[in-house]
Structures are given as structure tokens and as C-alpha cells.
PDB file of C-alpha atoms in Angstrom:
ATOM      1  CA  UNK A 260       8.124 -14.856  10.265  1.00  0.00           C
ATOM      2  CA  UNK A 261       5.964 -12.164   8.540  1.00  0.00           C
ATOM      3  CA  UNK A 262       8.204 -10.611   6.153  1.00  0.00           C
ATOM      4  CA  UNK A 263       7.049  -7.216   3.771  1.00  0.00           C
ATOM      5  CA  UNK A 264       9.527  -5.919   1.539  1.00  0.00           C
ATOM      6  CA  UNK A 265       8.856  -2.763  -0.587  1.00  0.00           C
ATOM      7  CA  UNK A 266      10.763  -1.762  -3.454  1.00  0.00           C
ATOM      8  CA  UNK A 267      10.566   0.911  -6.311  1.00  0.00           C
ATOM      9  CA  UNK A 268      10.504   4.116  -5.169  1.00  0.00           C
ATOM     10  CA  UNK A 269      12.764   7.141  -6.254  1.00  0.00           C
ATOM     11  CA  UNK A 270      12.961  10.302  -7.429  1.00  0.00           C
ATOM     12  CA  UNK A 271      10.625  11.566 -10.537  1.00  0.00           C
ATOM     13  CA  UNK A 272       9.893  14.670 -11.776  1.00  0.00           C
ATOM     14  CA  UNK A 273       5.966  16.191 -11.451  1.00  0.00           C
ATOM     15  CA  UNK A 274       3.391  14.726 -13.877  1.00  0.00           C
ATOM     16  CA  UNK A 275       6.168  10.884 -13.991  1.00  0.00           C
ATOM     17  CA  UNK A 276       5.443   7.534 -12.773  1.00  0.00           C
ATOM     18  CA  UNK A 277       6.517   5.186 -10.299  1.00  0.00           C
ATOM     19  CA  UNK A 278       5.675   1.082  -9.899  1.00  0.00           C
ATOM     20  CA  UNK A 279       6.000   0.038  -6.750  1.00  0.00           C
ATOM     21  CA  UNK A 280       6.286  -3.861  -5.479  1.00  0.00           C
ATOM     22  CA  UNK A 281       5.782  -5.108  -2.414  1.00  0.00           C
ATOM     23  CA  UNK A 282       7.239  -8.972  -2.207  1.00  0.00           C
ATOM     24  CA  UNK A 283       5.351 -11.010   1.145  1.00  0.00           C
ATOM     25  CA  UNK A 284       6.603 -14.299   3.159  1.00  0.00           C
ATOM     26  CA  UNK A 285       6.046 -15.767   6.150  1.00  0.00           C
ATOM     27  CA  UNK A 286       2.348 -16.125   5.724  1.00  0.00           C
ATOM     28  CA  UNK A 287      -0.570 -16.851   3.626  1.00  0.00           C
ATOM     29  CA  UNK A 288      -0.744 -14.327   1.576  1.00  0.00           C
ATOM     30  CA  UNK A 289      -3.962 -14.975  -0.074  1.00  0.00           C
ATOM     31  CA  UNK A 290      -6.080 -14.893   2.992  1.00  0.00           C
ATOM     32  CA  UNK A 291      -5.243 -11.328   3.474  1.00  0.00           C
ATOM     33  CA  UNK A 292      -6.788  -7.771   2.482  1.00  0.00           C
ATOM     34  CA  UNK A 293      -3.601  -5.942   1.836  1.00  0.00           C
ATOM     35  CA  UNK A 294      -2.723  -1.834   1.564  1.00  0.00           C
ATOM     36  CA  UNK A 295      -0.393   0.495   0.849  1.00  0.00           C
ATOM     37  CA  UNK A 296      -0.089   3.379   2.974  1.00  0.00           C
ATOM     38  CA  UNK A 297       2.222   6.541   3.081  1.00  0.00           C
ATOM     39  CA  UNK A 298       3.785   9.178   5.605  1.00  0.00           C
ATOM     40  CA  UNK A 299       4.781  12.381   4.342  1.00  0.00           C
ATOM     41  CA  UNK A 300       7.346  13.899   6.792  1.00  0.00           C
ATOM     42  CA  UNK A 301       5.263  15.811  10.449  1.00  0.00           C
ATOM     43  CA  UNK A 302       2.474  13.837   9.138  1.00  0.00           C
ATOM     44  CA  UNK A 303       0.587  10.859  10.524  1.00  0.00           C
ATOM     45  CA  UNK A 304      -0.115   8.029   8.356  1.00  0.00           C
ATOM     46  CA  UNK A 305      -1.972   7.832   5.181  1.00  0.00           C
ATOM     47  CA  UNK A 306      -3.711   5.009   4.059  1.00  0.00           C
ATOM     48  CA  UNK A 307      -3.818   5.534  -0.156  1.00  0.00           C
ATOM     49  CA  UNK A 308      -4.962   2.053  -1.466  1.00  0.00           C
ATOM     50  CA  UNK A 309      -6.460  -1.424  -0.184  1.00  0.00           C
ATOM     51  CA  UNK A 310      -7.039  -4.462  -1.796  1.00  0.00           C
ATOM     52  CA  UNK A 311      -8.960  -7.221  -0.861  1.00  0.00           C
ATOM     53  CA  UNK A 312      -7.766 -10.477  -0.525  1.00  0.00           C
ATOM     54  CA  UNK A 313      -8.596 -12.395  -3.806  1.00  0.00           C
ATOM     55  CA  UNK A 314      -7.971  -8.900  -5.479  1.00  0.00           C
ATOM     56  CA  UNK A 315     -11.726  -8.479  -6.418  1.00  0.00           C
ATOM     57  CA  UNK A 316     -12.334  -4.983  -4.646  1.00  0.00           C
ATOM     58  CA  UNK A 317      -9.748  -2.334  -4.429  1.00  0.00           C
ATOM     59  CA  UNK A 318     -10.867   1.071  -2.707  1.00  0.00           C
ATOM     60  CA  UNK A 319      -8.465   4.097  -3.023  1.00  0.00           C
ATOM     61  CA  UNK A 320      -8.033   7.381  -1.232  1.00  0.00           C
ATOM     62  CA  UNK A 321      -9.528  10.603  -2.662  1.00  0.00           C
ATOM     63  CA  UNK A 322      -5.969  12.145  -3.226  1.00  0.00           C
ATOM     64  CA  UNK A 323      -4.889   9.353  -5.463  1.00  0.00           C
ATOM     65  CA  UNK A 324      -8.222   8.342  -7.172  1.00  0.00           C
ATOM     66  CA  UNK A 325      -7.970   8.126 -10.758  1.00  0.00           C
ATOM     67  CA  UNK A 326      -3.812   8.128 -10.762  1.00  0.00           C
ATOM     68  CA  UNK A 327      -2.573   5.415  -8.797  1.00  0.00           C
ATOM     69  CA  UNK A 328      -3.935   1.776  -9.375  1.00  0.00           C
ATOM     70  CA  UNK A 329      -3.204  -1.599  -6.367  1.00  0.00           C
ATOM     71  CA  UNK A 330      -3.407  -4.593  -7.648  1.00  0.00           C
ATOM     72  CA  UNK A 331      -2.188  -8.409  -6.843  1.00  0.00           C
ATOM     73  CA  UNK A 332      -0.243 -11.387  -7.950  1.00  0.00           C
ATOM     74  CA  UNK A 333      -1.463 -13.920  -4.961  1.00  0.00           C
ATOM     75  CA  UNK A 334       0.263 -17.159  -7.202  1.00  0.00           C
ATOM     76  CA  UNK A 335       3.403 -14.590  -6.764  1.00  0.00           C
ATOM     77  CA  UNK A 336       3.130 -13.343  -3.616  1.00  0.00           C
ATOM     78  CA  UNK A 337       3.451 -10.068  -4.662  1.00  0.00           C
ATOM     79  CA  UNK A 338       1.620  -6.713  -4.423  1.00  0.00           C
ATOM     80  CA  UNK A 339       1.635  -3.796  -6.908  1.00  0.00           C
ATOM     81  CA  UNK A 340       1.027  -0.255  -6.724  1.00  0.00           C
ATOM     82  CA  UNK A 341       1.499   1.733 -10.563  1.00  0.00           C
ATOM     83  CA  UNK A 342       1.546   5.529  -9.682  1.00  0.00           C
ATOM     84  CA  UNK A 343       0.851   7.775 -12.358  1.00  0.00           C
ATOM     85  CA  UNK A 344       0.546  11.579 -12.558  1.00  0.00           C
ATOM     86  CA  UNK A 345       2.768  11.972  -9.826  1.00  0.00           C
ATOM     87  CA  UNK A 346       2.303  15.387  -7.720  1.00  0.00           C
ATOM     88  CA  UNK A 347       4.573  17.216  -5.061  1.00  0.00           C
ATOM     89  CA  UNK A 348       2.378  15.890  -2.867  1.00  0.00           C
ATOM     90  CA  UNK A 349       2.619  12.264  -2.907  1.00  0.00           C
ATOM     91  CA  UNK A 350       6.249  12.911  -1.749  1.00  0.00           C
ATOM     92  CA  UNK A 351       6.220  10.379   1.346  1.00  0.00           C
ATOM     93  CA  UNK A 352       7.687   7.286   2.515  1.00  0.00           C
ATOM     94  CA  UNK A 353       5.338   4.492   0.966  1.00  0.00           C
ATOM     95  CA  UNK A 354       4.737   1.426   3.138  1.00  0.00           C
ATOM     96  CA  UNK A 355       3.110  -2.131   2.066  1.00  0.00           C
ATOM     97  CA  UNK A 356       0.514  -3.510   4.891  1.00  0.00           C
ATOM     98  CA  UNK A 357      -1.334  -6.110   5.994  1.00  0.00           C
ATOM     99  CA  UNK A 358      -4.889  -6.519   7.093  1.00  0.00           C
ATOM    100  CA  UNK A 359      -5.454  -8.049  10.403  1.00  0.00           C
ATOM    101  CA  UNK A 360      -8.000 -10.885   9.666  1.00  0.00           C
ATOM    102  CA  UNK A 361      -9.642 -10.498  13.231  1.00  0.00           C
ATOM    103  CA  UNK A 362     -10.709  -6.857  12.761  1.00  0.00           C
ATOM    104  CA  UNK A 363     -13.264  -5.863   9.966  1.00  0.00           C
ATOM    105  CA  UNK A 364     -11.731  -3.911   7.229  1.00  0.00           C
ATOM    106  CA  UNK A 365     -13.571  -0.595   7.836  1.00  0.00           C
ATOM    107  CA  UNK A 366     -11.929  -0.133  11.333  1.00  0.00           C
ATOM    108  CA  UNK A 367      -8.562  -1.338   9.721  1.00  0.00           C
ATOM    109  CA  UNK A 368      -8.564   1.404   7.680  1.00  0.00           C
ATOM    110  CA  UNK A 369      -9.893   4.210   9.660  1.00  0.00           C
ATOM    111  CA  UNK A 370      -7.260   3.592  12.001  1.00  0.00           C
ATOM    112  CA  UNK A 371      -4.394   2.298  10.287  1.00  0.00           C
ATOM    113  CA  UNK A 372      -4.547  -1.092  12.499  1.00  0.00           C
ATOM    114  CA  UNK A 373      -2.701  -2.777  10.014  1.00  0.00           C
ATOM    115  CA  UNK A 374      -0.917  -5.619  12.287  1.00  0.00           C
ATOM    116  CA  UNK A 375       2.630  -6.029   9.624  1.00  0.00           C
ATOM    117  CA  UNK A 376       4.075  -3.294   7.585  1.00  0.00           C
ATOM    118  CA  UNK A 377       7.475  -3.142   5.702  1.00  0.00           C
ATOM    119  CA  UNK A 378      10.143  -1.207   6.216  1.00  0.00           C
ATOM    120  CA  UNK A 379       9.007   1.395   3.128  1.00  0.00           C
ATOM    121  CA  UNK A 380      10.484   2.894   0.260  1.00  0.00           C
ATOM    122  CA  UNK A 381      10.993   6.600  -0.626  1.00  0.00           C
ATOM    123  CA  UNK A 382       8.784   8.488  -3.087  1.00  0.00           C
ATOM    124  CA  UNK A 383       9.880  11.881  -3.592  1.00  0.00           C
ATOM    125  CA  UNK A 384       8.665  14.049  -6.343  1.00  0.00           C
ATOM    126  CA  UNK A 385      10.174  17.136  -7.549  1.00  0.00           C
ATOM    127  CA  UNK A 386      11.260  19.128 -10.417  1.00  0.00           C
TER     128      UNK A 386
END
């Protein structure tokens, strides 16, 4: 079965950095777009980064442009997301998923229809 497990997260002070990982089984991981996508607590979900599925194209959210980077290890099965500059506001629970590959990307991401997620890890930031 489809299997995303997220590790990483913690607690860092403003300004610190976080890596998180995101091991997959269960599927073929290289015919996938994959993404990482957040909740803060009384919000909705937040898609931050997407990568496409030989790792060629990555697209980020405004918020996190610049600071936080996705990337890939498809001979690994593994996906990546470095955090840098780390604000108050990226507090949330951080959540590895997968692209759909029946839907086109675009409506994937406007509407979070990512079809497998993990079970997340914790990013809190805080002095």
C-alpha cells in the first residue's frame, strides 16, 4: 500500500533551519509530481512546494519563495524539503503529498486534490 512518511520537524528559533524528509513506498515513485503542504492550526491547507516528477520543475508558494527549497532523490525514494529563514509563521503541521496522475497538476494544486498524504510532522517556530 501507499505509504508517506515525514520526518524532521521540531522546534527552532526565528531566522533557523529545518530539513525535512519525506521517505515513499508502495508505489512508483518516479511517475509522480510530488508536494509538500502545511496546516497551521484554524487554517485550511497550504500547499508551499511541488515538484515534478523527474524533479525538473519545482514551483513554490509566495510565502516561502526564496527560503525553502523541494527537491528529489527518485533512485532513493525520497523527498526533501530544506527550510531556511524560518518565520513565526511557517509554524504548521507539514505534510508530504502525492499528485494524482489522472488530474492535471494545476487543479491538483488549486485544490489540494492530492490523492496520498502522510501523517505530517510538526514545525513550530518560536523564540
Amino acid at each position: 500500500q501507499v505509504q508517506l512518511v515525514e520526518s524532521g520537524g521540531g522546534t527552532v528559533n526565528p531566522g533557523g533551519s529545518l530539513k525535512l524528509s519525506c521517505a515513499a513506498s508502495g508505489f512508483t515513485f518516479n511517475y509522480h509530481d510530488m508536494s509538500w503542504v502545511r496546516q497551521a492550526p484554524g487554517k485550511g491547507p497550504e500547499w508551499v512546494a511541488i515538484i515534478n516528477s523527474d524533479g525538473s520543475s519545482t514551483w513554490y508558494a509566495d510565502s516561502v519563495k526564496g527560503r525553502f527549497t523541494i527537491s528529489r532523490d527518485n533512485a532513493k525514494n525520497t523527498l526533501t524539503l530544506q527550510m531556511n529563514s524560518l518565520k513565526p509563521a511557517d509554524t504548521a503541521l507539514y505534510y508530504c503529498a502525492r499528485a494524482p496522475l489522472d488530474k492535471p497538476l494545476a487543479v491538483v494544486q488549486a485544490h489540494n486534490e492530492w490523492d496520498y498524504w502522510g501523517l505530517g510532522t510538526q514545525v513550530t517556530v518560536s523564540a
